[in-house]
XYZ file of C-alpha atoms in Angstrom:
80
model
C -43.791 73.808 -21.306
C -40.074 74.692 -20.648
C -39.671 74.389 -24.591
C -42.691 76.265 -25.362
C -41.678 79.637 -23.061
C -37.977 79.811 -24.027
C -39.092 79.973 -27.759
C -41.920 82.960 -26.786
C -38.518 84.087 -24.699
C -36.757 84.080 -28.009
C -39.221 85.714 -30.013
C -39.504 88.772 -27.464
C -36.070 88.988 -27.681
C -36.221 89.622 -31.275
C -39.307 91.363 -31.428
C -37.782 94.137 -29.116
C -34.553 94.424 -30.926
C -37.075 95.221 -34.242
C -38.663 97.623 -32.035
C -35.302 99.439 -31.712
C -34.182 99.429 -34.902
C -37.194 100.737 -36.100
C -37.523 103.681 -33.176
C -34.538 104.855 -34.315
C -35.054 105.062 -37.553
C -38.385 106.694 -36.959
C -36.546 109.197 -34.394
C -37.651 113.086 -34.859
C -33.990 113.761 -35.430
C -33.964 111.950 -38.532
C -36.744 114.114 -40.251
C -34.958 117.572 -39.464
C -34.590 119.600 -42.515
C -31.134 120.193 -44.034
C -31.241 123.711 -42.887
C -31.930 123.158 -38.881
C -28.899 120.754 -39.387
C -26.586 123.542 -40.488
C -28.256 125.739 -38.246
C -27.034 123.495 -35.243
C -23.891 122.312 -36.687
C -22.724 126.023 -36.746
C -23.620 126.855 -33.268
C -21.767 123.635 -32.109
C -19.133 124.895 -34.222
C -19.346 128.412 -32.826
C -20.155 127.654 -28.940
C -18.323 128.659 -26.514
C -18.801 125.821 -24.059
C -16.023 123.739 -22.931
C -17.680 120.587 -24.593
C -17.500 122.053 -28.002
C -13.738 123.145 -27.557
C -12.785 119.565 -27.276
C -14.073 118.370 -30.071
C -11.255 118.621 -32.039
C -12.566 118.713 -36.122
C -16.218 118.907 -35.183
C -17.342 119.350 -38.944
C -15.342 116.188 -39.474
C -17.491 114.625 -36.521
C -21.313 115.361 -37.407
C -20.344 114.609 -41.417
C -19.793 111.387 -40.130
C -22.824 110.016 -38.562
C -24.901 109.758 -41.598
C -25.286 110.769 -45.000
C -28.114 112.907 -43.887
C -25.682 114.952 -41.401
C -23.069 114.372 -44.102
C -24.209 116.151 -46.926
C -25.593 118.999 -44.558
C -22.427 119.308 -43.280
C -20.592 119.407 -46.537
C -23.556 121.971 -47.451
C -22.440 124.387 -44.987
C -19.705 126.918 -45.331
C -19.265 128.066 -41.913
C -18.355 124.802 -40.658
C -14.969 124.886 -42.545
């Protein structure tokens, strides 16, 4: 019996780490068109809070998260 619920222990484990994968990859985020990215990549870029001031390179920042982000980023003028 010991056996029987550290295996179904085991399989929830991995089970829920599927889960997560696939919630992110499923997140709204991920099916924003190229042109709401730029749109919020330059008002990052051009904010005036103190949170955007220290991001030093920000364009350098969002082209890096995915190629998504990456070719918006590289799409948009403003940024650099």
């Amino acid at each position: 019996l010991v056996k029987y619920f550290t295996r179904l222990d085991a399989e929830k484990k991995s089970m829920e780490e599927a889960l997560a994968v696939y919630e992110r990859v499923l997140a709204p985020v991920r099916r924003l068109p190229p042109e709401i990215l730029m749109e919020i990549f330059t008002w990052t870029r051009n904010s005036q809070s103190y949170h955007a001031h220290r991001m030093k390179g920000s364009p350098w920042v969002v082209s890096h998260v995915c190629k998504t982000w990456r070719a918006a980023a590289l799409s948009c003028p403003e940024l650099w």
